[in-house]
PDB file of C-alpha atoms in Angstrom:
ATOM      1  CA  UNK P   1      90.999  84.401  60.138  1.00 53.00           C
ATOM      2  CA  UNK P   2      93.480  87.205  58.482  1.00 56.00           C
ATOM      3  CA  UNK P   3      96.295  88.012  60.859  1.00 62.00           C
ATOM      4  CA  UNK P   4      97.874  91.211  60.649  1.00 63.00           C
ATOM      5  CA  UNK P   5     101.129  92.392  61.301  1.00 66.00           C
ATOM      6  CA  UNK P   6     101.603  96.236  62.107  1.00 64.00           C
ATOM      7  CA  UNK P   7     104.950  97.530  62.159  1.00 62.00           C
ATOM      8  CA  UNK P   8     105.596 101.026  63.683  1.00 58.00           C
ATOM      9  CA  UNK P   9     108.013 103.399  62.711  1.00 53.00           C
ATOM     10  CA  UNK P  10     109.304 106.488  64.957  1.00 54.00           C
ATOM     11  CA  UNK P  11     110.384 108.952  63.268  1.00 52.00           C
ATOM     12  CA  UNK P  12     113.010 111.310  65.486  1.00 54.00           C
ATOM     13  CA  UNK P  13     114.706 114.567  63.677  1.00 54.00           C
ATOM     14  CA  UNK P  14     118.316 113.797  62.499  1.00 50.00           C
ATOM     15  CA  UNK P  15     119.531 116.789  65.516  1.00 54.00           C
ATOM     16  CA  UNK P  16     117.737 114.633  68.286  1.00 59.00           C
ATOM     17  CA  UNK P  17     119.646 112.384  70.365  1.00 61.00           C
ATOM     18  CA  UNK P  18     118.364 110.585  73.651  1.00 63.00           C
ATOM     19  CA  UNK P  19     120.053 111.828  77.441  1.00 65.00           C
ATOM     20  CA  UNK P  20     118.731 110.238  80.196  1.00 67.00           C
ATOM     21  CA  UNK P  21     115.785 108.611  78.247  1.00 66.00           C
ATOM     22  CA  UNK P  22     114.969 112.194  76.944  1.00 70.00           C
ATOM     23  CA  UNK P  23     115.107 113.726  74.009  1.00 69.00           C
ATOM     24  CA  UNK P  24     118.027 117.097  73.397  1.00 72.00           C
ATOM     25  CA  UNK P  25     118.132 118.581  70.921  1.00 74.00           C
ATOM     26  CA  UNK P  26     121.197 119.549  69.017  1.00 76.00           C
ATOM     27  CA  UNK P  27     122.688 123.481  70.557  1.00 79.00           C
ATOM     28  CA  UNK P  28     122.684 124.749  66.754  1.00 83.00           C
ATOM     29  CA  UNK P  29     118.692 124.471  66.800  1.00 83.00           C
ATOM     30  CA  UNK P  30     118.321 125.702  70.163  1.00 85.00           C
ATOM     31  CA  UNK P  31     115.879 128.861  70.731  1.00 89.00           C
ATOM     32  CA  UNK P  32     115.360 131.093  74.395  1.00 93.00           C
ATOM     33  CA  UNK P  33     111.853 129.223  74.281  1.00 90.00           C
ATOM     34  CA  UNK P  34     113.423 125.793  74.756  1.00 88.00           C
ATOM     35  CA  UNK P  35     114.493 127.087  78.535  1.00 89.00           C
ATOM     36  CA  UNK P  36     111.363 128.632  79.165  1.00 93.00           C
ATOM     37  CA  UNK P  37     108.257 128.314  81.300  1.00 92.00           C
ATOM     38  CA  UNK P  38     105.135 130.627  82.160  1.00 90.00           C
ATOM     39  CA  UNK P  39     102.743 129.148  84.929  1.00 84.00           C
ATOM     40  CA  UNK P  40     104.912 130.201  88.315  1.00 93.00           C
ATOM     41  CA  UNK P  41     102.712 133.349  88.210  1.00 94.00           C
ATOM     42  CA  UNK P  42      99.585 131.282  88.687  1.00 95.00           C
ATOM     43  CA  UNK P  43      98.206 130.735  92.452  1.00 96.00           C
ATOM     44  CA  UNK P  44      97.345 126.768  92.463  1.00 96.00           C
ATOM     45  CA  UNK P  45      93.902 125.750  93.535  1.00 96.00           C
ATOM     46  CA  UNK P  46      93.719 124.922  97.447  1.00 97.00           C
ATOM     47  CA  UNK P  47      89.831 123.980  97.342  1.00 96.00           C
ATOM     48  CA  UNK P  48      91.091 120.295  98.669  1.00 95.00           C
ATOM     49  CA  UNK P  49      90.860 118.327 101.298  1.00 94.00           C
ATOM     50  CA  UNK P  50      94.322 119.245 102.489  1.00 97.00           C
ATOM     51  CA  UNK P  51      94.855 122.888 101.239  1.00 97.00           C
ATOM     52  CA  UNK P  52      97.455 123.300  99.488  1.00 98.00           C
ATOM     53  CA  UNK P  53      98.705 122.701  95.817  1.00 97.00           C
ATOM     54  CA  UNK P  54     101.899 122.150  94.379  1.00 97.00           C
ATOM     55  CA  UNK P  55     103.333 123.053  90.935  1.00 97.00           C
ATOM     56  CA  UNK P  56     105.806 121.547  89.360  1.00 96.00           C
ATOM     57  CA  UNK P  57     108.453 122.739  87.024  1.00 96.00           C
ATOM     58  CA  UNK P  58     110.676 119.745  86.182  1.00 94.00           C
ATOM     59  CA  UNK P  59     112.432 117.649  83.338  1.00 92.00           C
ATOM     60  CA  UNK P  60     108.950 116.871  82.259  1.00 90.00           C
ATOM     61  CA  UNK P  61     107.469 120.132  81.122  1.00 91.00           C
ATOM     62  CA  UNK P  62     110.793 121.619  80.943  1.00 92.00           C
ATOM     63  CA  UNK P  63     113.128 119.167  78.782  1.00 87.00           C
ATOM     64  CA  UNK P  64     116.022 121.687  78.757  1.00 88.00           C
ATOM     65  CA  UNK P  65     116.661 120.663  82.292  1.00 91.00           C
ATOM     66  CA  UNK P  66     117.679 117.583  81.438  1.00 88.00           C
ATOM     67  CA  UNK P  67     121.052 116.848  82.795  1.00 87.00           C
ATOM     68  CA  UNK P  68     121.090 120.411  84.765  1.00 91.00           C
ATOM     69  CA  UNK P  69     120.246 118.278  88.015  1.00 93.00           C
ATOM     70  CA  UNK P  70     117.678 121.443  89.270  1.00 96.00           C
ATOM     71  CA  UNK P  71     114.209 121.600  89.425  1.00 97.00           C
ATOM     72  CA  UNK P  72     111.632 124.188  90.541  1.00 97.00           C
ATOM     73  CA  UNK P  73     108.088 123.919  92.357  1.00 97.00           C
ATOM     74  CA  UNK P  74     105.733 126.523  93.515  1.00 98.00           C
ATOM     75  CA  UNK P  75     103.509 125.657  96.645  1.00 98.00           C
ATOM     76  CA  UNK P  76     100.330 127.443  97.214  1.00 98.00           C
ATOM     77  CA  UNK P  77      98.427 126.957 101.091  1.00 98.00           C
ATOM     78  CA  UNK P  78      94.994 128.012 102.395  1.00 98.00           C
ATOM     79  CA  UNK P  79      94.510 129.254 105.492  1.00 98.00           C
ATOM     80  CA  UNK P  80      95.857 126.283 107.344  1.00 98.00           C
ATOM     81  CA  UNK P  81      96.869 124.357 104.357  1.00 98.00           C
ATOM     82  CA  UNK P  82      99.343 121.376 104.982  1.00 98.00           C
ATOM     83  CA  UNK P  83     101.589 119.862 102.382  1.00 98.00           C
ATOM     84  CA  UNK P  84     101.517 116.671 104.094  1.00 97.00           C
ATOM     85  CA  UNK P  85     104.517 114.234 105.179  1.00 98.00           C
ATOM     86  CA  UNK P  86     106.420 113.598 101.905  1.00 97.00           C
ATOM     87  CA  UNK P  87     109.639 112.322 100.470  1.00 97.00           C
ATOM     88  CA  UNK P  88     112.090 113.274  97.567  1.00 97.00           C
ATOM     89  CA  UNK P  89     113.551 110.104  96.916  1.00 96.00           C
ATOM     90  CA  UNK P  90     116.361 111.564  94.174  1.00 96.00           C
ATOM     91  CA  UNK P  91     116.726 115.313  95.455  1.00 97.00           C
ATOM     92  CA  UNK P  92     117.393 118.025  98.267  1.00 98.00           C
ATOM     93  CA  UNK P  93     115.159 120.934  98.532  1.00 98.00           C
ATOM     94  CA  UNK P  94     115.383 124.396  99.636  1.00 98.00           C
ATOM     95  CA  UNK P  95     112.411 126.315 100.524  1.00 98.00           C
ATOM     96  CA  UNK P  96     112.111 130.249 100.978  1.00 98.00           C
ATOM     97  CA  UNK P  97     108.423 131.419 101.662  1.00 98.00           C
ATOM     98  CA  UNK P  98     107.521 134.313 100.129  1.00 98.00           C
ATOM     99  CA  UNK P  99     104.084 135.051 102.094  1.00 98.00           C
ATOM    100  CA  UNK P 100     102.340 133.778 105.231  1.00 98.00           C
ATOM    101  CA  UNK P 101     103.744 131.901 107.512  1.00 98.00           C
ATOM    102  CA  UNK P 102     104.867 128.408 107.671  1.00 98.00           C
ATOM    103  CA  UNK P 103     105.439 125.847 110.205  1.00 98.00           C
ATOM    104  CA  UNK P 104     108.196 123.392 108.699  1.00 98.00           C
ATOM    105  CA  UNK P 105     109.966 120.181 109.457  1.00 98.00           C
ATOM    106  CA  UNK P 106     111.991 117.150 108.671  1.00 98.00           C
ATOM    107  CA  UNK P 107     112.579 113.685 110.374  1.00 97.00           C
ATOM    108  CA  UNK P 108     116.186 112.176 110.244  1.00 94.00           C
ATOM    109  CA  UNK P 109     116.425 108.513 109.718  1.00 87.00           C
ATOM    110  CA  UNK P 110     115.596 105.879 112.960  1.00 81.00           C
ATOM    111  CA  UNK P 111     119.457 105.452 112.317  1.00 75.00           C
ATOM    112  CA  UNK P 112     122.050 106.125 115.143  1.00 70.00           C
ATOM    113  CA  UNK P 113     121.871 106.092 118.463  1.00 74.00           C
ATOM    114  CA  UNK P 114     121.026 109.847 119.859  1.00 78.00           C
ATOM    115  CA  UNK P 115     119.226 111.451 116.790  1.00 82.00           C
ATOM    116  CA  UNK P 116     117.079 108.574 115.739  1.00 86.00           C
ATOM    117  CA  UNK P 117     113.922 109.862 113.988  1.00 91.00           C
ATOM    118  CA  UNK P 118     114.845 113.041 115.664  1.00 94.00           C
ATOM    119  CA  UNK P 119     112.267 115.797 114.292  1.00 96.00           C
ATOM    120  CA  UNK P 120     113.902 119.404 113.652  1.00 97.00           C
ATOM    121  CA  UNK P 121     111.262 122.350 112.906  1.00 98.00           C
ATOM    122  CA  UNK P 122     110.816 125.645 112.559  1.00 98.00           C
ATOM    123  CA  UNK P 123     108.200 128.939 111.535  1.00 98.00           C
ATOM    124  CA  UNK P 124     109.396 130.892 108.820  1.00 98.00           C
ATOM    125  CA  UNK P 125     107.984 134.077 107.387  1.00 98.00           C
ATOM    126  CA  UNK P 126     108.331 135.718 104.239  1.00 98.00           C
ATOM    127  CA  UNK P 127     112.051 135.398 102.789  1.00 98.00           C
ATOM    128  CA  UNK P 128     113.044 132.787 105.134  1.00 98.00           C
ATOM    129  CA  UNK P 129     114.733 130.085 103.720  1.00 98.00           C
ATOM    130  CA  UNK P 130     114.562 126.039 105.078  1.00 98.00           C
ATOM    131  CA  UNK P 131     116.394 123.420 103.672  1.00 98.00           C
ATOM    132  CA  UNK P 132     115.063 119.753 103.890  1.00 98.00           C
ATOM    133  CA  UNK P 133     117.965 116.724 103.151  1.00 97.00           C
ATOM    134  CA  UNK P 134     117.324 114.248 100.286  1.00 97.00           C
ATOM    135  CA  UNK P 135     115.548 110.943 101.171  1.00 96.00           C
ATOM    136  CA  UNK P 136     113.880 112.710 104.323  1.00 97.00           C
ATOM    137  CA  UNK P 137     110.396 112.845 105.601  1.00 97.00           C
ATOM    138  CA  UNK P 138     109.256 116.336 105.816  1.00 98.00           C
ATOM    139  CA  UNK P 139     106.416 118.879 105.792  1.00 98.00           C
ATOM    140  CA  UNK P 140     105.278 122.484 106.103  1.00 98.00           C
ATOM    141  CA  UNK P 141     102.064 123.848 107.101  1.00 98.00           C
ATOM    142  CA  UNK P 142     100.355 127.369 106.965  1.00 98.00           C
ATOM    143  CA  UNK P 143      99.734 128.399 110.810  1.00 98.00           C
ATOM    144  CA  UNK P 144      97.637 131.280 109.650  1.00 97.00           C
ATOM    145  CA  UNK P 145      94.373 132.135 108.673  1.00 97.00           C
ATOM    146  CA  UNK P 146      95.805 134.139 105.376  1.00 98.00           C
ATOM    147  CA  UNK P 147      97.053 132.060 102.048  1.00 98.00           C
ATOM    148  CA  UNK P 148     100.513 131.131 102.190  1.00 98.00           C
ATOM    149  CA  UNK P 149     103.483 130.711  99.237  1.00 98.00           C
ATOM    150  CA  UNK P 150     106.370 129.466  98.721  1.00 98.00           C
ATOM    151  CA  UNK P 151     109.122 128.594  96.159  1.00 98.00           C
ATOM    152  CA  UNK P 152     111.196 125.391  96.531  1.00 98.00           C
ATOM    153  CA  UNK P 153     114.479 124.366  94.367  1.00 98.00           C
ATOM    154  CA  UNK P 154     115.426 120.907  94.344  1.00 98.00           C
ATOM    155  CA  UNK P 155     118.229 119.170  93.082  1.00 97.00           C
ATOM    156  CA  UNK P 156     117.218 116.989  90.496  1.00 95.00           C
ATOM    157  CA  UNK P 157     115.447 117.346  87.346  1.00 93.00           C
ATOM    158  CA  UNK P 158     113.124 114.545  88.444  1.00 93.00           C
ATOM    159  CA  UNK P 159     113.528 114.417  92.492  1.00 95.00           C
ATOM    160  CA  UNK P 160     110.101 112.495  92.807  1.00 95.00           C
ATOM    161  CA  UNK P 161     108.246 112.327  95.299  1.00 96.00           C
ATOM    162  CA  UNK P 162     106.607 110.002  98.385  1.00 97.00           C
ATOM    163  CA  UNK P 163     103.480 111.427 100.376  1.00 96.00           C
ATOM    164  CA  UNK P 164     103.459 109.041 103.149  1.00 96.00           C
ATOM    165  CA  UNK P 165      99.924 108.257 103.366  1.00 95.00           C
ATOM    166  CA  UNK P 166      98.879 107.933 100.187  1.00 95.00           C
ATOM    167  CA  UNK P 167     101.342 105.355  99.671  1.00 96.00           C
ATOM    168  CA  UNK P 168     100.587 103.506 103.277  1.00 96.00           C
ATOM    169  CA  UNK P 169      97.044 103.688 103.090  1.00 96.00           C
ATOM    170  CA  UNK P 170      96.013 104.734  99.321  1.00 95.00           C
ATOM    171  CA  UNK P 171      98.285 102.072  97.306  1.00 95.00           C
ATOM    172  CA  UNK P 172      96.983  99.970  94.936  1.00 94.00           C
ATOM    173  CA  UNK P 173      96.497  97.434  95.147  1.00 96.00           C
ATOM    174  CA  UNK P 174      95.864  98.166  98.882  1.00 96.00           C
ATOM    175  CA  UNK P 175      98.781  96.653 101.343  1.00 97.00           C
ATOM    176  CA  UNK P 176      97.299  93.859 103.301  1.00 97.00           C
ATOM    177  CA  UNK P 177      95.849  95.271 106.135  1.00 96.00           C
ATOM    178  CA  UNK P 178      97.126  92.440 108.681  1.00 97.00           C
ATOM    179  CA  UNK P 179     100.593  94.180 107.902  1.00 98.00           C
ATOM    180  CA  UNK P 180      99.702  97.943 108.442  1.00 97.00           C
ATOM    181  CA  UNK P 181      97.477  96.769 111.561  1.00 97.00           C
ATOM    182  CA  UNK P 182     100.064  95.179 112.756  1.00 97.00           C
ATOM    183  CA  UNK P 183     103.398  97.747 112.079  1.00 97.00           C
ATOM    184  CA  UNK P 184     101.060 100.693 113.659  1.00 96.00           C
ATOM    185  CA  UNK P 185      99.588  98.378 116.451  1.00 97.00           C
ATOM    186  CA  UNK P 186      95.417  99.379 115.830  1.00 97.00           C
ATOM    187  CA  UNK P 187      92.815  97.100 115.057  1.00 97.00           C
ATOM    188  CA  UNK P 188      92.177  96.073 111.384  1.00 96.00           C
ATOM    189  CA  UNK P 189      89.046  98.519 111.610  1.00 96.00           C
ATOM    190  CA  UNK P 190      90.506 101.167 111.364  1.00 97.00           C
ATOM    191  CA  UNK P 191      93.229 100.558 109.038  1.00 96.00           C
ATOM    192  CA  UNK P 192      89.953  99.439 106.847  1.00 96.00           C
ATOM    193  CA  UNK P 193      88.837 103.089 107.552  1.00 96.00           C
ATOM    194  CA  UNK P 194      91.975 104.339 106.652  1.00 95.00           C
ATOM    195  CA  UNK P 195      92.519 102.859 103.366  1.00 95.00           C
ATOM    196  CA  UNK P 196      88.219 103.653 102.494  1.00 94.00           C
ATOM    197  CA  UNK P 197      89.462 107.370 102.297  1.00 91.00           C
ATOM    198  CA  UNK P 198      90.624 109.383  99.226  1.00 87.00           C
ATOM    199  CA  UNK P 199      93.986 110.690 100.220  1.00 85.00           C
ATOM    200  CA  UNK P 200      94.325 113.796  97.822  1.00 86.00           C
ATOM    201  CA  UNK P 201      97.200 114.192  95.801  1.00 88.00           C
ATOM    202  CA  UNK P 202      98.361 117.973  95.626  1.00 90.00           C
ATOM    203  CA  UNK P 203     100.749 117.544  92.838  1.00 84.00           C
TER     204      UNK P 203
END
């Protein structure tokens, strides 16, 4: 039997150098379209099961941001849309609505005696502004029966992100459903039922 050997060669352009694991590109062959991005203009679809989208502008589809530390996503709601409980693991956001209105909130930490997991919320309308810390559990959701949007800056170029339940009950493989019966005290039935569901990701 032959045996081959295949050896690959990348070939990067002698002004490329890696930041971060990304590729920048050397400032004399820079151009304006290297720091821009069309798509904000464009209402996500909200035909889900939880009624909202969110897109993203971040290292990813922008490289230039790479090392700027700032990221930008637009968040579109139904008529009683939710962008569910979620997490920025690597970033702080700062939310201003610019139509409908939005019920928002965060969760602090179960750290410390008199604020532990101490929820602080609030309804903004158009040109509000919310900020939620880095690390914490938050949410918004549209308390109207009108479409909702809103801008949020975060501060990362990649500030990731956590929905709660699709990583509790949509992993995969699936966590052991002894455990999650067990942390949220229900019968193994219906953590069973739980996990059976498609838990929609909106990003």
């Amino acid at each position: 039997m032959d045996e081959h050997i295949y050896i690959y060669i990348i070939i990067i352009p002698y002004y490329a150098i890696f930041v971060n694991g990304k590729i920048c590109k050397d400032p004399k062959v820079v151009t304006a379209d290297d720091f821009f991005k069309s798509s904000l203009n464009v209402a996500g679809n909200t035909s889900n099961n939880i009624g909202s989208a969110v897109t993203v502008v971040n290292v990813f589809n922008l490289p230039e941001l790479n090392t700027l530390d700032i990221s930008l996503v637009r968040i579109d709601y139904a008529p009683y849309g939710v962008n569910p409980p979620h997490m920025h693991p690597r970033g702080a956001e700062i939310l201003v609505v610019l139509e409908g209105t939005l019920y928002v909130g965060f969760v602090l930490s179960n750290s410390g005696p008199n604020m532990k997991n101490k929820l602080f919320t609030k309804i903004l309308h158009p040109r509000d502004v919310f900020v939620f810390p880095i690390g914490l559990i938050h949410f918004q959701f549209n308390v109207e029966k009108t479409k909702a949007v809103a801008f949020a800056g975060l501060s990362s170029q990649n500030p990731g992100v956590i929905t709660i339940t699709n990583a509790v009950f949509g992993s995969d493989p699936p966590i052991n459903d002894d455990v999650l019966a067990k942390t949220f005290q229900v019968d193994k039935k219906v953590v069973d039922y739980l996990q059976s569901q498609f838990w929609w990701d909106n990003n």
